[in-house]
PDB file of C-alpha atoms in Angstrom:
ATOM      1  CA  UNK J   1     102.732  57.367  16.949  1.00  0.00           C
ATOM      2  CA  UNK J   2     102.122  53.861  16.480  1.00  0.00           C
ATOM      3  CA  UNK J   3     104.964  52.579  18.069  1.00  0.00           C
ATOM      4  CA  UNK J   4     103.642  53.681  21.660  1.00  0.00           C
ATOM      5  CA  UNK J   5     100.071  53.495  21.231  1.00  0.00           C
ATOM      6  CA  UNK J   6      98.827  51.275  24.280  1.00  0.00           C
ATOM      7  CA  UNK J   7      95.611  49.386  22.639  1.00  0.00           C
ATOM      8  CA  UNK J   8      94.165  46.529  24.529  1.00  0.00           C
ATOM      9  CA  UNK J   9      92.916  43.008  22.891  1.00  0.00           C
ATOM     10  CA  UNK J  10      89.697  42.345  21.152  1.00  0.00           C
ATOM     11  CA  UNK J  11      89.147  39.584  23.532  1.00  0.00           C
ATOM     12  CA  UNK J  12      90.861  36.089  25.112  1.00  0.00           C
ATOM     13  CA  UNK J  13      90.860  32.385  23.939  1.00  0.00           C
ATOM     14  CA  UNK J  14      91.658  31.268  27.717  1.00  0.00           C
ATOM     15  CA  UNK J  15      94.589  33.802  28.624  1.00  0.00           C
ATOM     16  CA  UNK J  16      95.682  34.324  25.614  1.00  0.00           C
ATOM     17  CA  UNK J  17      94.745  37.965  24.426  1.00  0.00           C
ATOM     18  CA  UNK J  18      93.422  38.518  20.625  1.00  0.00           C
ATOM     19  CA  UNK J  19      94.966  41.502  19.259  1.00  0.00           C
ATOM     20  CA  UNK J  20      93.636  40.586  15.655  1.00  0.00           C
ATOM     21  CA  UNK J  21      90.319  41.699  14.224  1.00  0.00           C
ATOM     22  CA  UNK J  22      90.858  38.804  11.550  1.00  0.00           C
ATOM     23  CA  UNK J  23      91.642  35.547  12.903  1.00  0.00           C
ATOM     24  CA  UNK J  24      90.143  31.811  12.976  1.00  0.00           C
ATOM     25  CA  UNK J  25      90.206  29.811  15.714  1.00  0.00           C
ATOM     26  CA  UNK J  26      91.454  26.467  14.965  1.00  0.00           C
ATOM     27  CA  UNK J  27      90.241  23.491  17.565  1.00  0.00           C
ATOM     28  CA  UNK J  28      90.723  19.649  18.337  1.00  0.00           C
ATOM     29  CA  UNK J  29      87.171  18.131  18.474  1.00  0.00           C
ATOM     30  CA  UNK J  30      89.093  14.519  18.318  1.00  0.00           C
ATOM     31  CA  UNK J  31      87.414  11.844  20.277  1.00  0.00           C
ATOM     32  CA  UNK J  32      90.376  12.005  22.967  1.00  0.00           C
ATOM     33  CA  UNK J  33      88.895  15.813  23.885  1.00  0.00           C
ATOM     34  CA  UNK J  34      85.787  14.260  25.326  1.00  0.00           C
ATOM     35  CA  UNK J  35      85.662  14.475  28.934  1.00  0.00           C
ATOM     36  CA  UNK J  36      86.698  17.538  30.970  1.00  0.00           C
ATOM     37  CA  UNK J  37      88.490  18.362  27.693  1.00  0.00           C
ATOM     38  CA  UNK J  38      85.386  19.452  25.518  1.00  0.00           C
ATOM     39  CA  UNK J  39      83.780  20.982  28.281  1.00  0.00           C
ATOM     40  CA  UNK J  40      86.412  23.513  28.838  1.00  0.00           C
ATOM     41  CA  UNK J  41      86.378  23.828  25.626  1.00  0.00           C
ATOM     42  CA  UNK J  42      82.762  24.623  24.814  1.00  0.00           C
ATOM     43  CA  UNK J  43      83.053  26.864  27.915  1.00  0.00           C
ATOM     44  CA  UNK J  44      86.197  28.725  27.025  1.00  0.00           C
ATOM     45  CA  UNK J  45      85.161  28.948  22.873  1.00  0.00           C
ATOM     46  CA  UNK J  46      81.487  30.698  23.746  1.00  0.00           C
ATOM     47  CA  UNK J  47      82.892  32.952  25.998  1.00  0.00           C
ATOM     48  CA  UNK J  48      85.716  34.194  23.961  1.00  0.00           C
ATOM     49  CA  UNK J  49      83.278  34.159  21.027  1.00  0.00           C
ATOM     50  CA  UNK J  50      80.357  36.073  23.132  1.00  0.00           C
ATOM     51  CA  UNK J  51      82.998  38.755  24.537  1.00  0.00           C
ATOM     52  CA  UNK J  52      84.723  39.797  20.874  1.00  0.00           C
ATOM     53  CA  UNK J  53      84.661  42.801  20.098  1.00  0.00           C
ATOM     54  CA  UNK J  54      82.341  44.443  17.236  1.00  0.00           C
ATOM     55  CA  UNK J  55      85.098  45.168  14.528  1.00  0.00           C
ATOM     56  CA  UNK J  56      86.370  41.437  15.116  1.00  0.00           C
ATOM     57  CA  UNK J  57      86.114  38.868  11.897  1.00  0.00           C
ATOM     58  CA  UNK J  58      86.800  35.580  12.756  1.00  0.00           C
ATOM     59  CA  UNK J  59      86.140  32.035  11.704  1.00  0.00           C
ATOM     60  CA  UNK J  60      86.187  29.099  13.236  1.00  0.00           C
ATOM     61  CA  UNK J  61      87.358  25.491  11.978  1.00  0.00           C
ATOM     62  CA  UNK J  62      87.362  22.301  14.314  1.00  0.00           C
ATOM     63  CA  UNK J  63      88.670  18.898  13.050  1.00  0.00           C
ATOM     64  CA  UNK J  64      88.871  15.105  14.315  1.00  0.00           C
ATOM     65  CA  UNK J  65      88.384  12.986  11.553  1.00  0.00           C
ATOM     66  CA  UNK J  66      86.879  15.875   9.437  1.00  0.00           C
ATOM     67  CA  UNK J  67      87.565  19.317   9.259  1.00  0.00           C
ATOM     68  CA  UNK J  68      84.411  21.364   9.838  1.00  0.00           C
ATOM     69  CA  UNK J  69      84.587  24.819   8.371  1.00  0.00           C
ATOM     70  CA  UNK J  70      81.423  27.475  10.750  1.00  0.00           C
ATOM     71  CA  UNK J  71      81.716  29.894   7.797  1.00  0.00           C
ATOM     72  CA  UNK J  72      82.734  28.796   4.234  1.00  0.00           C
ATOM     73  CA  UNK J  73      82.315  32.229   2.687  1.00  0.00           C
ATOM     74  CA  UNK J  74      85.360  33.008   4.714  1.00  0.00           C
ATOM     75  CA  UNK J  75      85.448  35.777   7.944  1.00  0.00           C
ATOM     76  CA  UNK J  76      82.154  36.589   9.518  1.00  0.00           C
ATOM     77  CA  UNK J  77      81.011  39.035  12.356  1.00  0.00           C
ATOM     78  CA  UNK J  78      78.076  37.017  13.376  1.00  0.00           C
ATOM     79  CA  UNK J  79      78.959  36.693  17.335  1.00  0.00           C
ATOM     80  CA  UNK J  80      75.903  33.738  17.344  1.00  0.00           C
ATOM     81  CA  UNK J  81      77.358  31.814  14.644  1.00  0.00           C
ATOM     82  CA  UNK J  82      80.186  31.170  16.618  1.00  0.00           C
ATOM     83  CA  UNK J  83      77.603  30.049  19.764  1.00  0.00           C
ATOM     84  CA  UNK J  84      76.004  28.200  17.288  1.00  0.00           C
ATOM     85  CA  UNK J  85      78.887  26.229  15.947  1.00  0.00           C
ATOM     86  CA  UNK J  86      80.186  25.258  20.066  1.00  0.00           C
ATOM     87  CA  UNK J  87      77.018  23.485  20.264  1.00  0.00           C
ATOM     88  CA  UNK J  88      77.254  21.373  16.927  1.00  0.00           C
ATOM     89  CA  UNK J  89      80.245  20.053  17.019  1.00  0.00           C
ATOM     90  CA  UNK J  90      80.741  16.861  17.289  1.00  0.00           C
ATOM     91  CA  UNK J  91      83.899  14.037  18.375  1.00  0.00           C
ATOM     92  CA  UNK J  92      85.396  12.184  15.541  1.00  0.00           C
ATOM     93  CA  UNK J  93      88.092   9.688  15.185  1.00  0.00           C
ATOM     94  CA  UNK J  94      91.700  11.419  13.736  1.00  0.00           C
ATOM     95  CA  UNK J  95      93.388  14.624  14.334  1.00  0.00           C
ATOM     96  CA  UNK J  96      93.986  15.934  11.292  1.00  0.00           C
ATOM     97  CA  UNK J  97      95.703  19.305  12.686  1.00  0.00           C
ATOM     98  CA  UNK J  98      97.668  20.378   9.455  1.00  0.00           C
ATOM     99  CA  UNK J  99      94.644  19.921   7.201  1.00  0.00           C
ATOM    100  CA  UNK J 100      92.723  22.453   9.580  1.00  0.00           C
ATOM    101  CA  UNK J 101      95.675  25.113   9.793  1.00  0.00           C
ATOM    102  CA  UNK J 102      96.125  24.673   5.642  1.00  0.00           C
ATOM    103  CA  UNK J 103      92.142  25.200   5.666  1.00  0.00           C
ATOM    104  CA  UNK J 104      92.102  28.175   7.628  1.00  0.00           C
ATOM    105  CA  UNK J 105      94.951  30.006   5.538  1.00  0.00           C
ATOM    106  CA  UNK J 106      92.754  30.193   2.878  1.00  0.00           C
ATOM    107  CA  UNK J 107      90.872  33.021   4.378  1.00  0.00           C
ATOM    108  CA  UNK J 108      91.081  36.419   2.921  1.00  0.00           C
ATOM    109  CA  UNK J 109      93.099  38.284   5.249  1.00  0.00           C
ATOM    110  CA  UNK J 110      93.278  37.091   8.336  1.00  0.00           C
ATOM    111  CA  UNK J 111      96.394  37.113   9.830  1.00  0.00           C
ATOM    112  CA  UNK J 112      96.010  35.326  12.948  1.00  0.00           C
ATOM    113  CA  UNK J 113      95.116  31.382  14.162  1.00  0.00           C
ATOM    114  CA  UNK J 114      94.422  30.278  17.730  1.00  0.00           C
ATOM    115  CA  UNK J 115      95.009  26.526  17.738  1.00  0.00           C
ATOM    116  CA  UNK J 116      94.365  24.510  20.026  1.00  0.00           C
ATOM    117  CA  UNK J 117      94.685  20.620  20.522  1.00  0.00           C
ATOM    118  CA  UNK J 118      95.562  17.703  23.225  1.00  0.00           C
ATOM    119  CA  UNK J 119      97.914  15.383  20.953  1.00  0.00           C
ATOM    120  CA  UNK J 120      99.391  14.301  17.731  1.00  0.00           C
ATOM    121  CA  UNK J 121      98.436  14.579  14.258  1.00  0.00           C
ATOM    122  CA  UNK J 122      96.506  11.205  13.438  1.00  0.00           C
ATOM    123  CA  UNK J 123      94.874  10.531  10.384  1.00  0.00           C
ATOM    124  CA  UNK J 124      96.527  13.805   8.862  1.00  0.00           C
ATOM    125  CA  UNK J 125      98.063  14.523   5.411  1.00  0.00           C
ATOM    126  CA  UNK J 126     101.550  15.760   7.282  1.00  0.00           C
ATOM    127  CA  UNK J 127     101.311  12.930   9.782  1.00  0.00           C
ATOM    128  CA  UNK J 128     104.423  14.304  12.282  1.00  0.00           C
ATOM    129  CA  UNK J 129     104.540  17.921  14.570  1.00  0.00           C
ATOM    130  CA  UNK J 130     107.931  18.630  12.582  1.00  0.00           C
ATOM    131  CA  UNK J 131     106.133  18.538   9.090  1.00  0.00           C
ATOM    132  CA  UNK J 132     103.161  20.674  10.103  1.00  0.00           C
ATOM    133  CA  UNK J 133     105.842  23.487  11.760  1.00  0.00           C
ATOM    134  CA  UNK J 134     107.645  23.282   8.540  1.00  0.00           C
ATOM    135  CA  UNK J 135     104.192  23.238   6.460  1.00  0.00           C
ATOM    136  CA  UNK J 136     103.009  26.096   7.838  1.00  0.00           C
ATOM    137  CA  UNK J 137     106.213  28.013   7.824  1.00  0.00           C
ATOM    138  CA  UNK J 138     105.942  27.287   4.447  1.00  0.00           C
ATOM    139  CA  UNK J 139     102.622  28.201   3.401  1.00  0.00           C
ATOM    140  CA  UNK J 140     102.828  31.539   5.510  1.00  0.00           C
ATOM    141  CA  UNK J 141     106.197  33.327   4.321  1.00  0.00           C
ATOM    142  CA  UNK J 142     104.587  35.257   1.521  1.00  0.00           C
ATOM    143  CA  UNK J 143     101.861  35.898   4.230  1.00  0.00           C
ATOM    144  CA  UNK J 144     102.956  36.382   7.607  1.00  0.00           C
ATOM    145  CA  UNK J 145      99.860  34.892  10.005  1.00  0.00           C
ATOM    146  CA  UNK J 146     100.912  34.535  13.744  1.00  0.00           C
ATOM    147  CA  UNK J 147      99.967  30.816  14.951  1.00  0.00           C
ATOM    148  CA  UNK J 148      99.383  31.125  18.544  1.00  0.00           C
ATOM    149  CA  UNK J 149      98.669  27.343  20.325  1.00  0.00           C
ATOM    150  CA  UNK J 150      97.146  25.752  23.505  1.00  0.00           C
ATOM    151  CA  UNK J 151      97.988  22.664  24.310  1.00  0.00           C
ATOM    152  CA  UNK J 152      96.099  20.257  26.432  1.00  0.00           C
ATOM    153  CA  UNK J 153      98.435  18.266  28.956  1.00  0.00           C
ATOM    154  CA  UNK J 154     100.151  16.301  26.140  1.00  0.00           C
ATOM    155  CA  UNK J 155     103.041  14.247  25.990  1.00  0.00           C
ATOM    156  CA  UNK J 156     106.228  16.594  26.862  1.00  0.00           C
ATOM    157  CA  UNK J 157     107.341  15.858  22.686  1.00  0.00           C
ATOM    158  CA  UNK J 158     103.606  17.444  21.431  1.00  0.00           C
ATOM    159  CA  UNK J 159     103.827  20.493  24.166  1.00  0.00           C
ATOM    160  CA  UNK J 160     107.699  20.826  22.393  1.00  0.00           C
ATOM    161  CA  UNK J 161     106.414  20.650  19.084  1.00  0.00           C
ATOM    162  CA  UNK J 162     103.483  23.020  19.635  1.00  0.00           C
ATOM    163  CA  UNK J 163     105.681  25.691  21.414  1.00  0.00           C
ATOM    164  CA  UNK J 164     107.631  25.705  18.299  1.00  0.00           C
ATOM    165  CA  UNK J 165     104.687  25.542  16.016  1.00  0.00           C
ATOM    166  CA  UNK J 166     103.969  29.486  17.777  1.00  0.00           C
ATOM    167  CA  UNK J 167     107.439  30.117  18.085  1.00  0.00           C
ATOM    168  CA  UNK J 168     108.153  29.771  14.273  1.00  0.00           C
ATOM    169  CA  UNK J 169     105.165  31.534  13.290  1.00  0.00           C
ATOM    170  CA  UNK J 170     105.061  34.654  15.766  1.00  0.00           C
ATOM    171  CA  UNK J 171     103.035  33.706  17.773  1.00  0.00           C
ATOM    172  CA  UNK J 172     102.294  32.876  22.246  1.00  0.00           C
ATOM    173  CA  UNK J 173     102.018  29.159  23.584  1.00  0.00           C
ATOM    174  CA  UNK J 174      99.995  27.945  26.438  1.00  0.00           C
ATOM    175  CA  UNK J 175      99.907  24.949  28.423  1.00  0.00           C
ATOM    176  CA  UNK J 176      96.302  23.974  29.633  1.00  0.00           C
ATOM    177  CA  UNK J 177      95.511  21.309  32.189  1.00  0.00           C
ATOM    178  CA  UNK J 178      92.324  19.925  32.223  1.00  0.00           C
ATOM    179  CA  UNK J 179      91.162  16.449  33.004  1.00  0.00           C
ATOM    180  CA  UNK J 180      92.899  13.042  31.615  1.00  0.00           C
TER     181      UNK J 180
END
């Protein structure tokens, strides 16, 4: 029966387990990540990437200033793409969060995000933690999608904000500390 099959996760984005085969990761690449920030980052992205497993689709969209889509056909199971992508990215002014989420909702079925970021929405359409939370609760109630989010030591009000944003949307929170 399904309710007590006992099936472990397709990999981890730091500790958090990914029990979806068709999810996007969804990261900060702001100028405030650079630092022991982006390092972590690069670390922690290639070796989630490297260690999914072979039925796993995934995407993955970063954003500062820009949102940069890896795969614009939509889910892919090219483990090197993701590799790839780690080492392209580059730090840009803003952090437009919602714009990224709303981007990577447009994928054909996936039904989980991993999102992680180090502050507030700057430079963003929904400009304020409280719109994106109700933005995405909006845009996902025909479509359930579980939002799971890392933060990166913010301010105690973006770490509040965040833990809602998974909270609202089914999904885990996680608190990272790394670097100033």
């Amino acid at each position: 029966m399904v309710q007590v099959m006992n099936s472990g996760p397709n990999g981890y984005f730091y500790s958090l387990p990914i029990y979806s085969d068709r999810f996007c990761y969804v990261v900060d690449t702001s100028a405030s990540m650079r630092g022991p920030r982006i390092e972590s980052l690069d670390e922690n992205m290639a070796m989630s990437v490297e260690q999914l497993l072979n039925k796993s689709k995934y995407n993955i969209v970063d954003f500062g200033g820009d949102v940069e889509i890896m795969e614009t056909r939509g889910l892919t199971d090219d483990l090197r793409k993701g590799g790839a992508r780690v080492k392209a990215w580059d730090l840009s002014l803003g952090t437009r969060s919602f714009c990224a989420i709303r981007q990577s909702l447009l994928f054909p079925g996936i039904d989980s995000i991993y999102f992680l970021s180090d502050g507030a929405p700057a430079r963003d359409s929904v400009k304020n933690w409280q719109g994106i939370t109700e933005g995405v609760m909006m845009l996902t109630r025909y479509m359930p999608i579980a939002v799971h989010c890392i933060d990166f030591d913010p301010k105690a009000g973006n770490q509040a904000y965040m833990i809602n944003l998974a909270k609202y949307n089914e999904g885990r929170h996680e608190s990272i500390e790394v670097g100033p």
